[in-house]
mmCIF file of C-alpha atoms in Angstrom:
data_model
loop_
_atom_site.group_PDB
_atom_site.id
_atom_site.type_symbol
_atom_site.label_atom_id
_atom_site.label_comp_id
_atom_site.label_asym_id
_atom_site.label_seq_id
_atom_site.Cartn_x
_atom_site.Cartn_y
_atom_site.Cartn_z
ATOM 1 C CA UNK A 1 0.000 0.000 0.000
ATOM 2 C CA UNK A 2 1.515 3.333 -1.021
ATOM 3 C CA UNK A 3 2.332 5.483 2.471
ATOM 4 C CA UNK A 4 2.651 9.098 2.010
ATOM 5 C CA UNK A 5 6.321 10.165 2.354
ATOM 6 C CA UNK A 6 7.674 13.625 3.492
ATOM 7 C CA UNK A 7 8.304 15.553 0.366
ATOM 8 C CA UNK A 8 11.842 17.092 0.051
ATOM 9 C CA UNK A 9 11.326 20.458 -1.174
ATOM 10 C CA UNK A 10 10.651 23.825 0.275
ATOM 11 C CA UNK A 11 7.133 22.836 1.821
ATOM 12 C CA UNK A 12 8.008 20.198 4.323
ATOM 13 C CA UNK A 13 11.496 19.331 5.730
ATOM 14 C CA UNK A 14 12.308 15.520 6.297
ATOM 15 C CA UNK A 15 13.954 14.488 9.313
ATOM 16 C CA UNK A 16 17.716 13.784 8.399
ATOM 17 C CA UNK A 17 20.092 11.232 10.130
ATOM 18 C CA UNK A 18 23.765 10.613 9.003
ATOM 19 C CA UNK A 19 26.522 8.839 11.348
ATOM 20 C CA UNK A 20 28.628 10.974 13.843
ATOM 21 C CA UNK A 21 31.713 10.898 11.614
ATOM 22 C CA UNK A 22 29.679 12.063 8.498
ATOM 23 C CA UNK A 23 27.577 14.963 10.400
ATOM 24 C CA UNK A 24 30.189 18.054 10.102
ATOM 25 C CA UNK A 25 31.071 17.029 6.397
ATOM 26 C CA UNK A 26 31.931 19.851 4.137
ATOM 27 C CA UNK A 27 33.723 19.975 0.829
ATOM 28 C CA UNK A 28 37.211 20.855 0.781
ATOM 29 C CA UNK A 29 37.408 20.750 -2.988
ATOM 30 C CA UNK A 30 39.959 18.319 -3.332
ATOM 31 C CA UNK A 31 38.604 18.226 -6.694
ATOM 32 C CA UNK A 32 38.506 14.111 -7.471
ATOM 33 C CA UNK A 33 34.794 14.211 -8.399
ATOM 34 C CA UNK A 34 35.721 17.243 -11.017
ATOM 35 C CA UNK A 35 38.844 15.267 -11.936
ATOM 36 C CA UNK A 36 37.953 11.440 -12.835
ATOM 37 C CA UNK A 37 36.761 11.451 -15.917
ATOM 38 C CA UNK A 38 33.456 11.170 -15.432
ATOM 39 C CA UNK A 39 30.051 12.051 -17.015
ATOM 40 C CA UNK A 40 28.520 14.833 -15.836
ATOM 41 C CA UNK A 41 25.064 15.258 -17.084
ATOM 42 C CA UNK A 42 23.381 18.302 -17.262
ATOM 43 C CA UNK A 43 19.627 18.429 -16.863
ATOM 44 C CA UNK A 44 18.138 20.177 -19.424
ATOM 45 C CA UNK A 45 17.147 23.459 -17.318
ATOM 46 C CA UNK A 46 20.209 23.632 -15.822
ATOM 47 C CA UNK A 47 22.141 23.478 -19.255
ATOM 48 C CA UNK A 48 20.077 26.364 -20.159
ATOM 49 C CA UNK A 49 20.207 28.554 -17.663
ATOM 50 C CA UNK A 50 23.844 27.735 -17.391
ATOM 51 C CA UNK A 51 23.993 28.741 -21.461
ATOM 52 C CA UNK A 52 22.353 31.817 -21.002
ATOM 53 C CA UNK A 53 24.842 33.175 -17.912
ATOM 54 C CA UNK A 54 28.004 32.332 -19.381
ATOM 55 C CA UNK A 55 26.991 34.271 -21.893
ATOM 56 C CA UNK A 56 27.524 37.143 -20.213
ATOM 57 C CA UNK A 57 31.064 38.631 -21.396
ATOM 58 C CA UNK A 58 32.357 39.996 -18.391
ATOM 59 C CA UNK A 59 31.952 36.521 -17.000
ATOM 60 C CA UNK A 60 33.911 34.589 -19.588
ATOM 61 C CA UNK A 61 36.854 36.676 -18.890
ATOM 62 C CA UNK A 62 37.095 34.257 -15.185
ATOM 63 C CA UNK A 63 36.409 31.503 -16.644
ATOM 64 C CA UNK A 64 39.274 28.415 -17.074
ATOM 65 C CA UNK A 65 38.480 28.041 -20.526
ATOM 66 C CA UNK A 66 35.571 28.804 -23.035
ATOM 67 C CA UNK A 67 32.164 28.933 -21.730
ATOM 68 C CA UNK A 68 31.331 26.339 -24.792
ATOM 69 C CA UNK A 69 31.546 23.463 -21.738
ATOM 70 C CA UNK A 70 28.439 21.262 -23.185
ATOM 71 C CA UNK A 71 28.795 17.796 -25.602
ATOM 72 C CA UNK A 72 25.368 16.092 -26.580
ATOM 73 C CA UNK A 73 25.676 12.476 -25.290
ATOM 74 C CA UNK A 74 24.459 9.686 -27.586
ATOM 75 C CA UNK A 75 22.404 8.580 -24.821
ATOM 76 C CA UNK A 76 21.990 10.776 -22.069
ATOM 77 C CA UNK A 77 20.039 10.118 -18.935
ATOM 78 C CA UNK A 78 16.080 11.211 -18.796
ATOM 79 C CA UNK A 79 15.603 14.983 -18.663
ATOM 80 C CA UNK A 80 19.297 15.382 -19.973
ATOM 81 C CA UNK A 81 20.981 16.043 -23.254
ATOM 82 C CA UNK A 82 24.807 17.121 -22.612
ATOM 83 C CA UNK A 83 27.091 16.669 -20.191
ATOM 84 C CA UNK A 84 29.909 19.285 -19.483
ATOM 85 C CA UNK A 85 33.108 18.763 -21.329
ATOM 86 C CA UNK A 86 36.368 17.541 -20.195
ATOM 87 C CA UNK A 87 40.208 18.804 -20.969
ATOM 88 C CA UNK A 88 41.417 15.317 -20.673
ATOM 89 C CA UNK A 89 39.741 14.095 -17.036
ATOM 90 C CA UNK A 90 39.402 17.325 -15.781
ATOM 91 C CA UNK A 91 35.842 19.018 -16.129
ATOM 92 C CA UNK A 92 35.610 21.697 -18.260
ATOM 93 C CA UNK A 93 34.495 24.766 -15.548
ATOM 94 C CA UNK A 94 37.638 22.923 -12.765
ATOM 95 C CA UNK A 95 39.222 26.031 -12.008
ATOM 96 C CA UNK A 96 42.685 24.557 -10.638
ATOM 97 C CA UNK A 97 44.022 28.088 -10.050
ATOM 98 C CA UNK A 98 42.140 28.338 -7.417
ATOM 99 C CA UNK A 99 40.806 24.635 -6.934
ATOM 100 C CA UNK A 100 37.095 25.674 -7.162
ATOM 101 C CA UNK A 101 34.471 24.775 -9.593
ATOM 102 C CA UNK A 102 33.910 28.165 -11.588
ATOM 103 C CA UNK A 103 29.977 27.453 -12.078
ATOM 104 C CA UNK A 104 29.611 27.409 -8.294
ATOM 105 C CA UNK A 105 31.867 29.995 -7.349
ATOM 106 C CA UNK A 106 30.347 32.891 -10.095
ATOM 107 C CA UNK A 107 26.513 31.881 -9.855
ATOM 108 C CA UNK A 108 26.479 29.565 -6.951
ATOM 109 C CA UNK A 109 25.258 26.092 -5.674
ATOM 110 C CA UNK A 110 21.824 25.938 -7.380
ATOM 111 C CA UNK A 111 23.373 26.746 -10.691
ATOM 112 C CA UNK A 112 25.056 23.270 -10.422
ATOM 113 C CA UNK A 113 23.933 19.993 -12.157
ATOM 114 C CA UNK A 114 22.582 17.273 -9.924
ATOM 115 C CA UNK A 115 25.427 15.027 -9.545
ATOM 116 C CA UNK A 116 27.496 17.953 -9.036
ATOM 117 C CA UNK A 117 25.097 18.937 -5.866
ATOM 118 C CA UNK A 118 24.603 15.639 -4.108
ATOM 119 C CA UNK A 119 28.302 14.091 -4.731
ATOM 120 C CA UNK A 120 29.202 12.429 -2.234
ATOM 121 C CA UNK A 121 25.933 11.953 -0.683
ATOM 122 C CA UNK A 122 24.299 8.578 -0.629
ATOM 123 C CA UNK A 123 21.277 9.118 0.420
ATOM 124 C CA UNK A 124 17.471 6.996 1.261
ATOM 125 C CA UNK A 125 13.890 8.635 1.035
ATOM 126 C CA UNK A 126 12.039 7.104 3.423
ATOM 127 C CA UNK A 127 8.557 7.315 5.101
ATOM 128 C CA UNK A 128 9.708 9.020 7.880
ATOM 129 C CA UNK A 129 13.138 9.875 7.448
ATOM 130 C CA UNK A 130 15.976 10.465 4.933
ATOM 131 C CA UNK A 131 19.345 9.100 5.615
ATOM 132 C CA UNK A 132 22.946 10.272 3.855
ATOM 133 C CA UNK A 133 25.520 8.433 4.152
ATOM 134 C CA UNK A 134 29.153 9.320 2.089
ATOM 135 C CA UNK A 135 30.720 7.858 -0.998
ATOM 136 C CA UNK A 136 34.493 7.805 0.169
ATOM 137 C CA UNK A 137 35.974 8.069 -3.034
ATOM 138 C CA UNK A 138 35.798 11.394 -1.488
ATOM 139 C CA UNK A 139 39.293 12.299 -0.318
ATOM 140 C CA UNK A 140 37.278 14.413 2.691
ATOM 141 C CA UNK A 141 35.054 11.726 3.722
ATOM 142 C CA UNK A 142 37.602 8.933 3.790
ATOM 143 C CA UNK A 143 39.591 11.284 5.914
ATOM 144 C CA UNK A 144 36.564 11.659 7.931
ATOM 145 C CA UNK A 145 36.543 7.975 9.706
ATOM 146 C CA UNK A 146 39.853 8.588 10.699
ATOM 147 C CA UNK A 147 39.531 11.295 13.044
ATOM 148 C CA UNK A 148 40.230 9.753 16.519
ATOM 149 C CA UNK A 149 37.296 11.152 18.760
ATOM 150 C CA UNK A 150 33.903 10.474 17.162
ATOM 151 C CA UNK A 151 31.819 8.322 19.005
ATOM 152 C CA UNK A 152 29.770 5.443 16.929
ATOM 153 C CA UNK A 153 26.241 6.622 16.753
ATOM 154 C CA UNK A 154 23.054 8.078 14.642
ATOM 155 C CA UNK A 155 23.192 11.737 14.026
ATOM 156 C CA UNK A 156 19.808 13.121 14.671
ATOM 157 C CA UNK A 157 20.433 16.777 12.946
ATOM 158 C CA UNK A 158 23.290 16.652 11.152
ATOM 159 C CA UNK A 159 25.191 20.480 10.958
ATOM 160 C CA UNK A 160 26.174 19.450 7.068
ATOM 161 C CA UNK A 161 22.655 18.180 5.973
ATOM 162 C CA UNK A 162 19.855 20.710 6.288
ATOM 163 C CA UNK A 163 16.656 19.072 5.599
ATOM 164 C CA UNK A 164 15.602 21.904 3.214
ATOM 165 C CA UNK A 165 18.492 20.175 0.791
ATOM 166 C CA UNK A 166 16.325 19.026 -2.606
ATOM 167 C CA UNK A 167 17.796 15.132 -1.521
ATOM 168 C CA UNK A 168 17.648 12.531 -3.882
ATOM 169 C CA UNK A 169 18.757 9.088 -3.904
ATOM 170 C CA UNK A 170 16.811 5.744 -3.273
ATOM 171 C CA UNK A 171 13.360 6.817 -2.790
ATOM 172 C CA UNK A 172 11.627 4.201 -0.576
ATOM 173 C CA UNK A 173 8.988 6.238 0.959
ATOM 174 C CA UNK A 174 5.989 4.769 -1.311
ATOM 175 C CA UNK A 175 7.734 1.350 -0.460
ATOM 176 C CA UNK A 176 7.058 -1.380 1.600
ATOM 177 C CA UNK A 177 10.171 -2.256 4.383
ATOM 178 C CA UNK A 178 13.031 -4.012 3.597
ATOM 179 C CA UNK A 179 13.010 -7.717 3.659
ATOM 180 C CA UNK A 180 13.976 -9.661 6.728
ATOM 181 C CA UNK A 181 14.351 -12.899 4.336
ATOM 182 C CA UNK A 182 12.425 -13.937 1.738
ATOM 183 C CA UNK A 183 8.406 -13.538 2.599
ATOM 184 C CA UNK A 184 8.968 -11.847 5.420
ATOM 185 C CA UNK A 185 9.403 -7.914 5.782
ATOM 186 C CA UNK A 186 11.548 -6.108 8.323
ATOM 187 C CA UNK A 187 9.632 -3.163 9.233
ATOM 188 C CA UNK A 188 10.867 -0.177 9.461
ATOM 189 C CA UNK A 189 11.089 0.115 13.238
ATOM 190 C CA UNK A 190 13.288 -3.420 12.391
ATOM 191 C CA UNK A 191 15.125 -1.208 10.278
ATOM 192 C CA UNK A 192 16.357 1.397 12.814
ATOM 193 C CA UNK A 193 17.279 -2.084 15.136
ATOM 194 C CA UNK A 194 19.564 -2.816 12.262
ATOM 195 C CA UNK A 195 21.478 -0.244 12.094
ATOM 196 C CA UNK A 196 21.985 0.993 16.257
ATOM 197 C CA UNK A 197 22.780 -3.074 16.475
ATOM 198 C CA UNK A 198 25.257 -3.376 13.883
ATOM 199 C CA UNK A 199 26.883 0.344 15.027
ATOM 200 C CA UNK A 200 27.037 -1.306 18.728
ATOM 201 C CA UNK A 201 28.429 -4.310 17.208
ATOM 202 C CA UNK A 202 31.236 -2.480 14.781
ATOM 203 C CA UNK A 203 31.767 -0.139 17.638
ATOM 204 C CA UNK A 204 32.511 -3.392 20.310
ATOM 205 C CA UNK A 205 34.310 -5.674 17.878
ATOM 206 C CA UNK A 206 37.798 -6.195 18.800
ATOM 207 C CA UNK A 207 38.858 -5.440 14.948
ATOM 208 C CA UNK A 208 36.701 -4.983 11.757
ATOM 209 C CA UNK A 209 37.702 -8.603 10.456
ATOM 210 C CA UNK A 210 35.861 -10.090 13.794
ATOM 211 C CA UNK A 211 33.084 -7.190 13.455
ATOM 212 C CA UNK A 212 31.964 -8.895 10.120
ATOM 213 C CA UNK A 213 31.667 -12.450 11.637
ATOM 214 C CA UNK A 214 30.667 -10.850 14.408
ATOM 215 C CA UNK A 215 27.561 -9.182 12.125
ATOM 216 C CA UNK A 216 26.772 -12.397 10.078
ATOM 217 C CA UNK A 217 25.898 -14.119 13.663
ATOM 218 C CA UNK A 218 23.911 -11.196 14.930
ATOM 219 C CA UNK A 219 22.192 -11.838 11.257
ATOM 220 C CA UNK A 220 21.940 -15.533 11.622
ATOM 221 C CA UNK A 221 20.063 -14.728 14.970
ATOM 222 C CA UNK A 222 17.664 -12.046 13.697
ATOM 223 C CA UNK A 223 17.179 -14.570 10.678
ATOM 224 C CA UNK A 224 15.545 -17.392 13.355
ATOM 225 C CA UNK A 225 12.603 -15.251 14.468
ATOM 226 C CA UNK A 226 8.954 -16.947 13.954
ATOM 227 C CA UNK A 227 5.219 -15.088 13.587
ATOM 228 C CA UNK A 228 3.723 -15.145 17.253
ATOM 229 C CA UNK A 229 7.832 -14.289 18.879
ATOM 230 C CA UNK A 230 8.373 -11.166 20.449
ATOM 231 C CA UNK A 231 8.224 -7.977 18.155
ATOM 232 C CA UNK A 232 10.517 -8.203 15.123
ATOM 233 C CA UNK A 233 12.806 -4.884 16.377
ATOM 234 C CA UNK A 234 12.738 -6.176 19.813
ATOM 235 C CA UNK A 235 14.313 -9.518 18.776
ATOM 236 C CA UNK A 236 16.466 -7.520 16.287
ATOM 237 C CA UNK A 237 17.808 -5.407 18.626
ATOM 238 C CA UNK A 238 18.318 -8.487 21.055
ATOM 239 C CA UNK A 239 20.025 -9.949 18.604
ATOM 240 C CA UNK A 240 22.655 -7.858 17.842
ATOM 241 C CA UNK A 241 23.070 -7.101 21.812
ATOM 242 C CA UNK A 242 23.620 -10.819 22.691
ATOM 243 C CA UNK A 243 26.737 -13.397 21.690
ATOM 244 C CA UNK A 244 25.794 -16.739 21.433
ATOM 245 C CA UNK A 245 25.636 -19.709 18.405
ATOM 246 C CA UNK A 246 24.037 -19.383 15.579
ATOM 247 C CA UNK A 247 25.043 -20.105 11.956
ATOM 248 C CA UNK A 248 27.199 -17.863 9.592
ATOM 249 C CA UNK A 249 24.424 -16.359 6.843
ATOM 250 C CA UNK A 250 27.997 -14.967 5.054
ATOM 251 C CA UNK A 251 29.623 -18.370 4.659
ATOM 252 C CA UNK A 252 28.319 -19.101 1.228
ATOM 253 C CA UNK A 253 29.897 -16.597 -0.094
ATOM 254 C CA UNK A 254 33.230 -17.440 -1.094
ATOM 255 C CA UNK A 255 36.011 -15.302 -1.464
ATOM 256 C CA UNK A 256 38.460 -18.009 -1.151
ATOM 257 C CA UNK A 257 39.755 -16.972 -3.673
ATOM 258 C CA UNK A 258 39.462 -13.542 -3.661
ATOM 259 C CA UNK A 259 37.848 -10.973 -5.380
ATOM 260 C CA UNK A 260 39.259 -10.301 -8.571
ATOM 261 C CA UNK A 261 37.149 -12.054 -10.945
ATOM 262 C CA UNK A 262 34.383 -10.703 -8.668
ATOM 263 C CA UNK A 263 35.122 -7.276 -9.039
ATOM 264 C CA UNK A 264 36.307 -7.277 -12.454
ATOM 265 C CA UNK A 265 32.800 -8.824 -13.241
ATOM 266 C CA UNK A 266 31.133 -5.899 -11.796
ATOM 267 C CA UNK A 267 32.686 -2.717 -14.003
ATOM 268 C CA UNK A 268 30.016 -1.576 -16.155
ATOM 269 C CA UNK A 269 30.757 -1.956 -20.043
ATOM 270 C CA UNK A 270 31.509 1.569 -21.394
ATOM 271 C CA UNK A 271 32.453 3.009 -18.000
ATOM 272 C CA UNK A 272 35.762 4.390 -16.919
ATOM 273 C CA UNK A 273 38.840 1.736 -17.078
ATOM 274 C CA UNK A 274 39.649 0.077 -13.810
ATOM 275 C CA UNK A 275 42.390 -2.084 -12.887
ATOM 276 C CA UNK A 276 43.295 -3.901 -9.586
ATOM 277 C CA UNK A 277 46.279 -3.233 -8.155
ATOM 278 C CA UNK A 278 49.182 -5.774 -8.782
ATOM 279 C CA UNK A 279 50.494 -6.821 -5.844
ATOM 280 C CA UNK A 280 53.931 -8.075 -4.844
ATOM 281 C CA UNK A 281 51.973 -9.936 -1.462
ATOM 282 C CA UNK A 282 49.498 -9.960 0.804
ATOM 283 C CA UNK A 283 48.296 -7.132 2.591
ATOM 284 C CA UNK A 284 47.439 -7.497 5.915
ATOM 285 C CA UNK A 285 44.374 -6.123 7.796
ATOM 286 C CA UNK A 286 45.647 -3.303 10.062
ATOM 287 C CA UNK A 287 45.816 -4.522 13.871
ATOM 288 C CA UNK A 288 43.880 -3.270 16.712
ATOM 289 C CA UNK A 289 44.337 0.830 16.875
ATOM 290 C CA UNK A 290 43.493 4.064 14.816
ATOM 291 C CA UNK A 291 43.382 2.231 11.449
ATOM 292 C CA UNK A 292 41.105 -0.628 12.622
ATOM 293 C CA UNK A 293 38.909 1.712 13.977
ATOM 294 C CA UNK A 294 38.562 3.629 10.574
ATOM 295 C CA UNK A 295 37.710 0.430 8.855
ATOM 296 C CA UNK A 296 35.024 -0.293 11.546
ATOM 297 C CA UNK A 297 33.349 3.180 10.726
ATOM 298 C CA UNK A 298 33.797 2.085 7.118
ATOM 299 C CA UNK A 299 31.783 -0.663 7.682
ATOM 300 C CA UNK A 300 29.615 0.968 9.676
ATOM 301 C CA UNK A 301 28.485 3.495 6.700
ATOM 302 C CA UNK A 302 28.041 0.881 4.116
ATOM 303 C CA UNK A 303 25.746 -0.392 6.544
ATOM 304 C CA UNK A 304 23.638 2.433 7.525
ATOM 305 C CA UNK A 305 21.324 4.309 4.703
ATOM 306 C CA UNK A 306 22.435 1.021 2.821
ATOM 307 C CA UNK A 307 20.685 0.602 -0.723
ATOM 308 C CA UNK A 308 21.262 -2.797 -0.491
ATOM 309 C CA UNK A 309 19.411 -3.611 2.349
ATOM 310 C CA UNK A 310 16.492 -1.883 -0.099
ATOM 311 C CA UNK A 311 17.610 -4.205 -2.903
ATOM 312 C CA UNK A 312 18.789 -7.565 -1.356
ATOM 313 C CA UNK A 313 16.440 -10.528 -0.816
ATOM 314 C CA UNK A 314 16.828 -10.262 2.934
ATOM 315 C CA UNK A 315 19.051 -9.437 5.842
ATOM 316 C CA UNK A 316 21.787 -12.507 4.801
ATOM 317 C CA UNK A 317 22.529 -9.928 1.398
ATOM 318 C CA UNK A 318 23.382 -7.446 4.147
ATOM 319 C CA UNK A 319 25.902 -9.296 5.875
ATOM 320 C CA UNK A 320 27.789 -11.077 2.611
ATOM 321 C CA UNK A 321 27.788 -7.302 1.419
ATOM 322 C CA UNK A 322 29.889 -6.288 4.648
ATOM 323 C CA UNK A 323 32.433 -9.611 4.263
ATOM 324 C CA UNK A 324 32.779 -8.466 0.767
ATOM 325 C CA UNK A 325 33.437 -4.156 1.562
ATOM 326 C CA UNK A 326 36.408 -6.206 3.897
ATOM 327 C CA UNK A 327 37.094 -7.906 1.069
ATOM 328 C CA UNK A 328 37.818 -5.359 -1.145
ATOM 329 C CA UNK A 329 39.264 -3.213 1.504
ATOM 330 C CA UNK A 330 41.907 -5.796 1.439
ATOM 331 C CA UNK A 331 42.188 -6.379 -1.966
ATOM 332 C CA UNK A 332 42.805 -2.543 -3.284
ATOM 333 C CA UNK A 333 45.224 -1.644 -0.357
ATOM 334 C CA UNK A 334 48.493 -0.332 -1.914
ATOM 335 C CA UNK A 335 50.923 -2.718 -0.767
ATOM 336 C CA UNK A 336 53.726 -0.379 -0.916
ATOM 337 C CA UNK A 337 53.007 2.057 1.475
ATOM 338 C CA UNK A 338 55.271 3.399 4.926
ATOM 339 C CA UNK A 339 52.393 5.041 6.031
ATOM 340 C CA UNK A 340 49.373 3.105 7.537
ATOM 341 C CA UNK A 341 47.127 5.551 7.352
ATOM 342 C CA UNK A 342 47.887 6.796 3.842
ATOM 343 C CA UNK A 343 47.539 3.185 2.970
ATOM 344 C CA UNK A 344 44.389 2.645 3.989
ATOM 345 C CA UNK A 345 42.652 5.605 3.022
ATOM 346 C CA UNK A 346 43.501 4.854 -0.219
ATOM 347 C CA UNK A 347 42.238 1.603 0.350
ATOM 348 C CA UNK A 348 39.062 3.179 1.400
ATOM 349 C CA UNK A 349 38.771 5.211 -1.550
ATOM 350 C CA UNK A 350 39.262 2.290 -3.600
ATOM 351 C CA UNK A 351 37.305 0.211 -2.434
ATOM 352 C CA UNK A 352 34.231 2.824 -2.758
ATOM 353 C CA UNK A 353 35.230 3.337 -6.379
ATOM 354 C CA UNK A 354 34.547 -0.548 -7.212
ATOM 355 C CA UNK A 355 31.975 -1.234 -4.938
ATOM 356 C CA UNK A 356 29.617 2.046 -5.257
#
């Protein structure tokens, strides 16, 4: 049954939620998302306001290049036609002499293109709620988990997400709940169980390596409740709070082997190159301390405001998804570098650019 939803423009403001380590974000424009090579599509109004105002002569003279930024795609997303040039991978308005986008800094945020606006945010419409999490491709918001001092918790008003912000993302608020397993649906009080359970649990875990096994058992646990048990969230939330047996949900999937064919697999056709790393040996997950603890908030965000807890056929897609981020995490590290942190930032940045 369709639920009304809180609408995200100017009438109505949504409540927001990010993670603690997310809720101060702000760009530093570090300039990868202007500098990968990527498509940038332009929405149609957008392009033509944008058209019109770099017309304007005395404009053009602070521009980087000419204001003829625009190439029709072949096929372009709905409501789009162009997307901005590059010189090379660099966008077209990157203004490195200043490291600034020259659209926003002469006319402004709202004069930007969609993906321009909302990268790095990952966000979920729901009924009630709309979460953002970060894509950490984002030099700033890999940099964020590694701060030493933030706590692991739900941001209720997060300073860097005003909920007058035109979000979009996954819209699930005309949806029903995500699945608990197959038949059965989660609820979305479930939902919020989920996630302050598997934060408790990352935040615990003696190391993110035994905070993903640790997660598949709180899964396998939350997996075993019946019709005519306590409430689904209660036994959720008891779940994740209590140790105890239960069986693996992750352990059919099989990285053996590793990951490469796996990831290699994934890389849409017709999308930027990607190539794994070589490696000259195996990379070893950092021990318990500062870098650990980074990886455990990385976890953490690919589980909160998750898409694939939307998409999956149940909580047990959940928990192979988190063995898999660790996965990669491992996979992509440089295995080169003196400095642990450096190295697994990078890691984190990698692994974002594959997996997202």
């Amino acid at each position: 049954m369709d639920r009304p939803g809180p609408e995200t423009g100017s009438r109505s403001r949504p409540r927001v939620e990010a993670l603690s380590w997310h809720a101060d974000y702000r760009c530093e424009n570090t300039g990868v998302c202007c500098e990968s090579g990527w498509d940038i599509a332009v929405e149609a109004p957008t392009e033509a306001a944008l058209r019109e105002r770099l017309a304007d002569k005395s404009v053009v003279s602070r521009l980087p290049r000419s204001p003829d930024g625009f190439r029709v795609l072949q096929d372009p997303p709905s409501g789009c036609q162009s997307a901005f040039r590059t010189d090379g991978a660099v966008c077209w308005f990157r203004d490195r002499r200043d490291s600034r986008c020259a659209i926003h800094r002469e006319f402004g945020e709202e004069a930007l293109p969609s993906a321009c606006r909302h990268f790095p945010r990952i966000c979920v419409l729901e009924p009630e709620r709309v979460t953002v999490s970060l894509s950490h491709y984002c030099p700033t918001a890999a940099g964020l988990l590694f701060r030493p001092s933030t706590r692991f918790a739900v941001a209720p008003r997060p300073a860097a997400f005003d909920p007058s912000w035109p979000f979009e993302g996954l819209d699930a608020r005309r949806s029903h709940s995500p699945l608990l397993r197959a038949g059965v649906l989660l609820g979305w009080d479930g939902l919020r169980s989920l996630e302050t359970g598997g934060l408790d649990l990352l935040a615990r875990a003696p190391t993110a390596a035994q905070g993903v096994d640790m997660f598949a058992a709180a899964i396998g646990r939350c997996l075993d409740w019946r019709p005519g048990d306590v409430p689904l969230a209660d036994w959720v939330r008891e779940a994740f709070a209590r140790g105890g047996p239960s069986h693996a949900v992750s352990a059919d999937l099989d990285l053996s082997k590793g990951v490469d064919d796996l990831l290699l697999a994934s890389v849409a056709q017709g999308g930027p190159r990607l190539d794994l790393p070589s490696r000259s040996g195996e990379v070893r997950l950092p021990d318990p301390g500062a870098e650990d603890l980074a990886l455990r908030r990385y976890l953490a965000s690919k589980l909160f405001g998750a898409w694939i807890t939307h998409q999956g056929a149940g909580l047990a897609t959940l928990a192979r998804y988190l063995r898999l981020c660790l996965a990669t995490l491992k996979r992509v590290a440089p295995d080169d570098a003196d400095d642990e942190r450096a190295r697994w930032i990078e890691a984190v940045r990698l692994s974002d650019l594959w997996l997202v």
